[in-house]
Amino acid sequence: MGADRGILVTTDMRIDQELQPLSVAKILAKIVEEEDPSLVLLGKQSIDGDCAQTGPMLAGLLNWPQVTFAASVDVDGDKFRVERETDSGTEILEVASPALVTCDLRLNEPRYATLPNIMKAKKKKIDTRAAEDFGVDLTPRYEILEVVEPAPREAGILVEDVDQLVDKLKNEAKVIG
């Protein structure tokens, strides 16, 4: 992906429950303070907790502007132009540097790594640091009490045309007047 080096933060905590978004944001804030970047890119949400909270929390801790759900990012001098996805389409925002952007899956299509690049990547420096070494409180703030699957839904129905759909919405579901 083009990184010159990396920082791997390790922990014995369960990252799906014990290491929660606020703790991750606090660790990342310490790293950002050390590295002094002009742009921090994060995924929009994790696949384990599915919270979408780390990016906004990190921006708050840093007191930086943020844009969420980015589909494209362009550098314009000391500003970033970010196209973000919304429920009704897309919008383009401009934020000053330094900034934080959470990225949607459409932001980038990774290249397949070639064998020479894989060999080069093995030589890149990766600093390994323990989460506990950052001096932040990693105490979980909430506890998951139970996880249950949603109740099965009734099967849907097919309608022949728009008139039949409107009739069912009006007379059976009573969701339109």
mmCIF file of C-alpha atoms in Angstrom, residues 5 7 30-37 127 129:
data_model
loop_
_atom_site.group_PDB
_atom_site.id
_atom_site.type_symbol
_atom_site.label_atom_id
_atom_site.label_comp_id
_atom_site.label_asym_id
_atom_site.label_seq_id
_atom_site.Cartn_x
_atom_site.Cartn_y
_atom_site.Cartn_z
ATOM 1 C CA ARG A 5 7.226 1.837 7.980
ATOM 2 C CA ILE A 7 3.694 0.713 14.126
ATOM 3 C CA LYS A 30 -0.418 9.402 21.539
ATOM 4 C CA ILE A 31 0.993 8.056 18.267
ATOM 5 C CA VAL A 32 -0.313 11.092 16.336
ATOM 6 C CA GLU A 33 1.324 13.417 18.880
ATOM 7 C CA GLU A 34 4.650 11.608 18.362
ATOM 8 C CA GLU A 35 4.445 11.366 14.560
ATOM 9 C CA ASP A 36 2.912 14.823 13.839
ATOM 10 C CA PRO A 37 1.131 13.930 10.551
ATOM 11 C CA ASP A 127 7.929 -0.864 15.446
ATOM 12 C CA ARG A 129 4.777 -1.371 21.058
#
